[in-house]
């Protein structure tokens, strides 16, 4: 690459040049043979966009709102762990970036020691929750997040066991540990009944359930009181051979989108991808790795640049597809390639 990074692929290349190889691989990699990781991006290639003309769309309004949070454009930062591995300011820089961009950030449970520091950014923050064996510690963390002004809980349900990641094994990579920074042992015996326990800890906060691929699970989530669903395969990091998130999205939309907002993440790399996910019914998308590359290369400014690339791409896609508002991004805009 020559010149400043522009696309997510450019930022990834620039990040590869500055990160220790083990850290780069931890972020870039996925589970097993990484087929699901690859499939997440490839799934977008199977859709074409059929634009409408003369719709007064030249200057589109990208704003939307989800569960009481305002979004300047329908993108949020996915929870990703241990951001200080890639930049000394870590999650604080990412939070400042989303604040500047007017979108929310899901803050990973692994930022045990910085719940309040991240909140000082005044960004719209959603707290990503893992339930640990130590329920009291889990409850304490939820109450700290509430006190610090986090606006929603994002319960990640797709890690009953950590995925098998060959890159990490090959690199002898170990997760960063420290007295306050290490995650405690995850509770391995979780069930849908645990949603009620979470609700009891934070009755006023909306709960998003993240990591759903099947329609029966989506239905169960709603029946147990979930306020939103995030269709996700954890960026292909958990179980290889799972479907691409985008491929799982339409069925889930059919079954629950009339009751709760459905978000998706995995493989979103430009503004047209955002448009496709929304046309298939997503209320918004989350992005993980792209923000990691921006943070690694240039801290807060890098995250803003990557998010700006996605936003500007979406503005252009909406204009050219004939969508003056987010509500105009409808199912008829996309067809199987
Ligand atoms: C380095 C890394 C760490 C992650 N850590 C978490 C985490 O702590 N909690 C969580 O719910 N998801 C975690 N995820 C998954 C992301 O939230 C998200 O589902 C995924 O990155 C989306 O795919 P994308 O990277 O293709 O955008 C992590 C992803 C990456 C790449």
Coordinates of N, CA and C in Angstrom, one line a residue, residues 104-232:
X104 N -22.6 4.2 19.1 CA -22.3 3.5 20.4 C -21.2 2.5 20.3
X105 N -20.7 2.2 21.4 CA -19.6 1.2 21.5 C -20.0 0.1 22.5
X106 N -19.8 -1.1 22.2 CA -20.0 -2.2 23.2 C -18.7 -2.4 23.9
X107 N -18.6 -2.2 25.2 CA -17.3 -2.4 25.9 C -17.2 -3.8 26.4
X108 N -16.2 -4.5 26.1 CA -16.0 -5.9 26.5 C -15.9 -6.0 28.0
X109 N -16.5 -7.1 28.5 CA -16.3 -7.4 29.9 C -14.9 -7.6 30.4
X110 N -14.0 -7.7 29.4 CA -12.6 -8.0 29.8 C -11.9 -6.7 30.3
X111 N -12.6 -5.5 30.2 CA -12.0 -4.3 30.6 C -12.3 -4.0 32.1
X112 N -12.1 -5.0 32.9 CA -12.5 -5.0 34.3 C -12.1 -3.7 35.0
X113 N -10.9 -3.3 34.8 CA -10.3 -2.2 35.6 C -10.6 -0.8 35.0
X114 N -11.4 -0.7 34.0 CA -11.5 0.6 33.3 C -13.0 0.9 33.0
X115 N -13.9 0.3 33.7 CA -15.3 0.6 33.4 C -15.6 2.1 33.5
X116 N -15.1 2.7 34.5 CA -15.4 4.1 34.7 C -14.6 5.0 33.8
X117 N -13.3 4.6 33.6 CA -12.4 5.4 32.7 C -13.0 5.5 31.3
X118 N -13.5 4.4 30.8 CA -14.1 4.4 29.5 C -15.4 5.3 29.5
X119 N -16.1 5.2 30.6 CA -17.4 6.0 30.6 C -17.1 7.5 30.7
X120 N -15.9 7.9 31.1 CA -15.6 9.3 31.2 C -15.6 10.0 29.8
X121 N -15.5 9.2 28.8 CA -15.6 9.7 27.4 C -16.9 10.4 27.1
X122 N -17.9 10.0 27.9 CA -19.3 10.5 27.6 C -19.9 9.9 26.4
X123 N -19.3 8.9 25.9 CA -19.8 8.2 24.7 C -21.1 7.4 25.1
X124 N -21.8 7.0 24.1 CA -22.9 6.0 24.3 C -22.3 4.7 24.4
X125 N -22.4 4.1 25.6 CA -21.7 2.8 25.8 C -22.7 1.7 26.2
X126 N -22.5 0.6 25.6 CA -23.3 -0.6 26.0 C -22.3 -1.6 26.6
X127 N -22.7 -2.2 27.7 CA -21.8 -3.1 28.5 C -21.9 -4.5 28.0
X128 N -20.8 -5.1 27.5 CA -20.9 -6.5 27.0 C -20.6 -7.4 28.3
X129 N -21.5 -8.3 28.4 CA -21.5 -9.1 29.6 C -21.1 -10.6 29.3
X130 N -20.2 -11.0 30.1 CA -20.0 -12.5 30.2 C -20.3 -12.8 31.6
X131 N -21.0 -14.0 31.8 CA -21.3 -14.4 33.2 C -20.2 -15.4 33.6
X132 N -19.5 -14.9 34.7 CA -18.4 -15.8 35.3 C -19.0 -16.7 36.3
X133 N -18.2 -17.7 36.6 CA -18.5 -18.6 37.7 C -18.8 -17.8 39.0
X134 N -18.1 -16.8 39.2 CA -18.3 -15.9 40.4 C -19.4 -14.9 40.1
X135 N -20.6 -15.3 40.5 CA -21.8 -14.5 40.2 C -21.7 -13.2 40.9
X136 N -21.2 -13.1 42.1 CA -21.1 -11.9 42.8 C -20.2 -10.9 42.0
X137 N -19.1 -11.4 41.5 CA -18.2 -10.5 40.8 C -18.9 -10.0 39.5
X138 N -19.7 -10.9 38.9 CA -20.4 -10.5 37.7 C -21.5 -9.4 38.0
X139 N -22.2 -9.6 39.1 CA -23.2 -8.7 39.5 C -22.6 -7.3 39.9
X140 N -21.4 -7.4 40.6 CA -20.7 -6.1 40.9 C -20.4 -5.3 39.7
X141 N -19.9 -6.0 38.7 CA -19.5 -5.4 37.4 C -20.7 -4.7 36.7
X142 N -21.8 -5.5 36.7 CA -23.0 -4.9 36.1 C -23.4 -3.6 36.9
X143 N -23.3 -3.7 38.2 CA -23.7 -2.5 39.0 C -22.8 -1.3 38.8
X144 N -21.5 -1.6 38.6 CA -20.6 -0.5 38.2 C -20.9 0.1 36.9
X145 N -21.2 -0.8 35.9 CA -21.6 -0.3 34.6 C -22.8 0.6 34.7
X146 N -23.8 0.1 35.4 CA -25.0 1.0 35.6 C -24.7 2.3 36.2
X147 N -23.9 2.3 37.2 CA -23.6 3.5 37.9 C -22.8 4.5 37.0
X148 N -22.0 3.9 36.1 CA -21.1 4.7 35.2 C -21.9 5.2 34.0
X149 N -23.2 4.8 33.9 CA -24.0 5.3 32.8 C -24.1 4.5 31.5
X150 N -23.7 3.3 31.6 CA -23.8 2.4 30.4 C -25.3 2.3 30.1
X151 N -25.7 2.2 28.8 CA -27.1 2.3 28.4 C -27.8 1.0 28.1
X152 N -27.0 0.0 28.0 CA -27.6 -1.3 27.7 C -26.6 -2.4 28.0
X153 N -27.1 -3.6 28.2 CA -26.3 -4.8 28.4 C -26.3 -5.7 27.2
X154 N -25.1 -6.1 26.8 CA -25.0 -7.0 25.6 C -24.5 -8.3 26.1
X155 N -25.4 -9.3 26.3 CA -25.0 -10.6 26.9 C -24.5 -11.5 25.7
X156 N -23.3 -11.8 25.8 CA -22.7 -12.7 24.8 C -22.8 -14.1 25.2
X157 N -23.6 -14.9 24.3 CA -24.0 -16.2 24.7 C -23.2 -17.3 23.9
X158 N -22.3 -16.9 23.0 CA -21.7 -17.9 22.2 C -20.3 -18.3 22.6
X159 N -20.0 -18.3 23.9 CA -18.7 -18.7 24.4 C -18.9 -19.7 25.5
X160 N -19.6 -20.9 25.3 CA -19.6 -21.9 26.4 C -18.2 -22.5 26.6
X161 N -17.4 -22.4 25.5 CA -16.0 -22.8 25.7 C -15.2 -21.9 24.6
X162 N -14.0 -21.5 24.9 CA -13.3 -20.6 24.0 C -13.0 -21.4 22.7
X163 N -13.2 -20.8 21.6 CA -12.9 -21.4 20.3 C -11.4 -21.9 20.2
X164 N -11.2 -22.9 19.4 CA -9.9 -23.5 19.1 C -9.3 -22.6 18.0
X165 N -8.2 -21.9 18.4 CA -7.6 -21.0 17.4 C -6.1 -21.4 17.2
X166 N -5.9 -22.0 16.0 CA -4.6 -22.5 15.7 C -3.5 -21.5 15.6
X167 N -3.9 -20.3 15.1 CA -2.8 -19.3 15.0 C -2.3 -19.0 16.4
X168 N -3.2 -18.9 17.4 CA -2.7 -18.6 18.8 C -1.8 -19.7 19.3
X169 N -2.2 -21.0 19.0 CA -1.4 -22.1 19.5 C -0.1 -22.1 18.9
X170 N -0.1 -21.8 17.6 CA 1.2 -21.8 16.8 C 2.1 -20.7 17.4
X171 N 1.5 -19.5 17.7 CA 2.3 -18.4 18.2 C 2.6 -18.5 19.7
X172 N 2.1 -19.5 20.3 CA 2.2 -19.6 21.8 C 1.7 -18.3 22.4
X173 N 0.6 -17.8 21.8 CA 0.0 -16.5 22.3 C -0.8 -16.7 23.6
X174 N -0.6 -15.9 24.6 CA -1.4 -16.0 25.8 C -2.1 -14.7 26.0
X175 N -3.4 -14.8 26.4 CA -4.2 -13.6 26.7 C -3.5 -12.7 27.7
X176 N -3.6 -11.4 27.6 CA -3.0 -10.5 28.6 C -3.6 -10.8 29.9
X177 N -2.8 -10.9 31.0 CA -3.3 -11.1 32.3 C -2.7 -10.0 33.2
X178 N -3.5 -9.7 34.3 CA -3.0 -8.8 35.2 C -4.0 -8.9 36.4
X179 N -3.7 -8.3 37.5 CA -4.6 -8.5 38.7 C -6.0 -8.0 38.4
X180 N -6.1 -6.9 37.7 CA -7.5 -6.4 37.5 C -7.9 -6.7 36.0
X181 N -7.0 -7.0 35.2 CA -7.3 -7.1 33.8 C -7.7 -8.4 33.2
X182 N -7.6 -9.5 34.0 CA -7.8 -10.8 33.4 C -9.2 -11.2 33.6
X183 N -9.8 -11.8 32.6 CA -11.2 -12.3 32.8 C -11.2 -13.5 33.8
X184 N -12.2 -13.6 34.6 CA -12.3 -14.7 35.5 C -12.9 -15.9 34.7
X185 N -13.0 -17.0 35.3 CA -13.4 -18.2 34.6 C -14.9 -18.0 34.2
X186 N -15.2 -18.3 32.9 CA -16.6 -18.2 32.5 C -17.4 -19.3 33.1
X187 N -18.7 -19.0 33.3 CA -19.7 -20.0 33.8 C -20.0 -20.9 32.6
X188 N -19.7 -22.2 32.7 CA -19.9 -23.1 31.5 C -21.3 -23.6 31.4
X189 N -22.1 -23.5 32.5 CA -23.4 -24.1 32.5 C -24.6 -23.1 32.5
X190 N -24.6 -22.3 31.4 CA -25.6 -21.3 31.3 C -26.8 -21.8 30.6
X191 N -27.9 -21.2 30.9 CA -29.2 -21.5 30.1 C -30.0 -20.3 29.9
X192 N -31.1 -20.4 29.2 CA -32.0 -19.3 29.0 C -32.5 -18.7 30.3
X193 N -32.6 -19.5 31.3 CA -33.1 -19.0 32.6 C -32.2 -17.9 33.2
X194 N -30.9 -17.9 32.7 CA -30.0 -16.8 33.3 C -30.3 -15.4 32.8
X195 N -31.2 -15.3 31.8 CA -31.6 -14.0 31.3 C -32.4 -13.3 32.4
X196 N -33.2 -14.0 33.1 CA -34.0 -13.4 34.2 C -33.0 -12.9 35.3
X197 N -31.9 -13.7 35.6 CA -31.0 -13.2 36.6 C -30.3 -11.9 36.2
X198 N -30.0 -11.8 34.9 CA -29.4 -10.5 34.4 C -30.4 -9.4 34.6
X199 N -31.7 -9.7 34.2 CA -32.7 -8.6 34.3 C -32.8 -8.1 35.7
X200 N -32.7 -9.0 36.7 CA -32.8 -8.6 38.1 C -31.7 -7.7 38.5
X201 N -30.5 -7.9 37.8 CA -29.4 -7.0 38.2 C -29.5 -5.6 37.7
X202 N -30.2 -5.5 36.6 CA -30.3 -4.1 35.9 C -31.7 -4.0 35.3
X203 N -32.8 -3.9 36.1 CA -34.1 -3.9 35.6 C -34.4 -2.8 34.5
X204 N -33.6 -1.7 34.6 CA -33.9 -0.5 33.7 C -33.2 -0.6 32.4
X205 N -32.2 -1.5 32.3 CA -31.4 -1.5 31.1 C -31.9 -2.5 30.0
X206 N -32.0 -2.1 28.8 CA -32.3 -3.1 27.7 C -31.2 -4.1 27.6
X207 N -31.6 -5.3 27.3 CA -30.6 -6.4 27.2 C -30.6 -6.9 25.7
X208 N -29.5 -6.9 25.1 CA -29.3 -7.5 23.8 C -28.6 -8.8 24.0
X209 N -29.1 -9.8 23.3 CA -28.4 -11.1 23.3 C -27.6 -11.3 22.1
X210 N -26.3 -11.5 22.3 CA -25.3 -11.5 21.2 C -24.8 -12.9 20.9
X211 N -24.9 -13.3 19.7 CA -24.3 -14.6 19.3 C -25.3 -15.6 18.9
X212 N -26.4 -15.1 18.3 CA -27.5 -16.0 17.9 C -27.4 -16.3 16.4
X213 N -27.6 -17.5 16.0 CA -27.6 -17.9 14.6 C -28.9 -18.6 14.1
X214 N -29.5 -19.3 15.1 CA -30.7 -20.1 14.8 C -32.0 -19.4 15.1
X215 N -33.0 -19.7 14.3 CA -34.3 -19.0 14.6 C -34.9 -19.5 15.9
X216 N -34.7 -20.8 16.3 CA -35.3 -21.2 17.5 C -34.7 -20.5 18.7
X217 N -33.4 -20.3 18.6 CA -32.7 -19.5 19.7 C -33.2 -18.1 19.7
X218 N -33.4 -17.5 18.5 CA -33.9 -16.1 18.5 C -35.3 -16.0 19.2
X219 N -36.1 -17.0 18.9 CA -37.4 -17.0 19.5 C -37.3 -17.2 21.0
X220 N -36.4 -18.1 21.4 CA -36.3 -18.3 22.9 C -35.8 -17.0 23.6
X221 N -34.9 -16.3 22.9 CA -34.3 -15.1 23.5 C -35.5 -14.1 23.7
X222 N -36.3 -14.0 22.7 CA -37.4 -13.0 22.8 C -38.4 -13.5 23.9
X223 N -38.7 -14.8 23.9 CA -39.6 -15.3 24.9 C -39.1 -15.1 26.3
X224 N -37.8 -15.1 26.5 CA -37.2 -14.9 27.8 C -36.9 -13.4 28.1
X225 N -37.3 -12.6 27.2 CA -37.3 -11.2 27.6 C -36.2 -10.3 27.0
X226 N -35.5 -10.9 26.0 CA -34.4 -10.1 25.3 C -35.1 -8.9 24.6
X227 N -34.4 -7.8 24.7 CA -34.9 -6.5 24.0 C -34.4 -6.4 22.6
X228 N -33.3 -7.1 22.3 CA -32.7 -7.1 20.9 C -31.8 -8.3 20.8
X229 N -31.6 -8.6 19.5 CA -30.7 -9.8 19.2 C -29.6 -9.3 18.3
X230 N -28.4 -9.8 18.6 CA -27.3 -9.6 17.7 C -27.0 -11.0 17.0
X231 N -27.3 -11.1 15.7 CA -26.9 -12.2 14.9 C -25.4 -12.2 14.7
X232 N -24.7 -13.2 15.2 CA -23.2 -13.1 15.2 C -22.7 -14.5 15.4

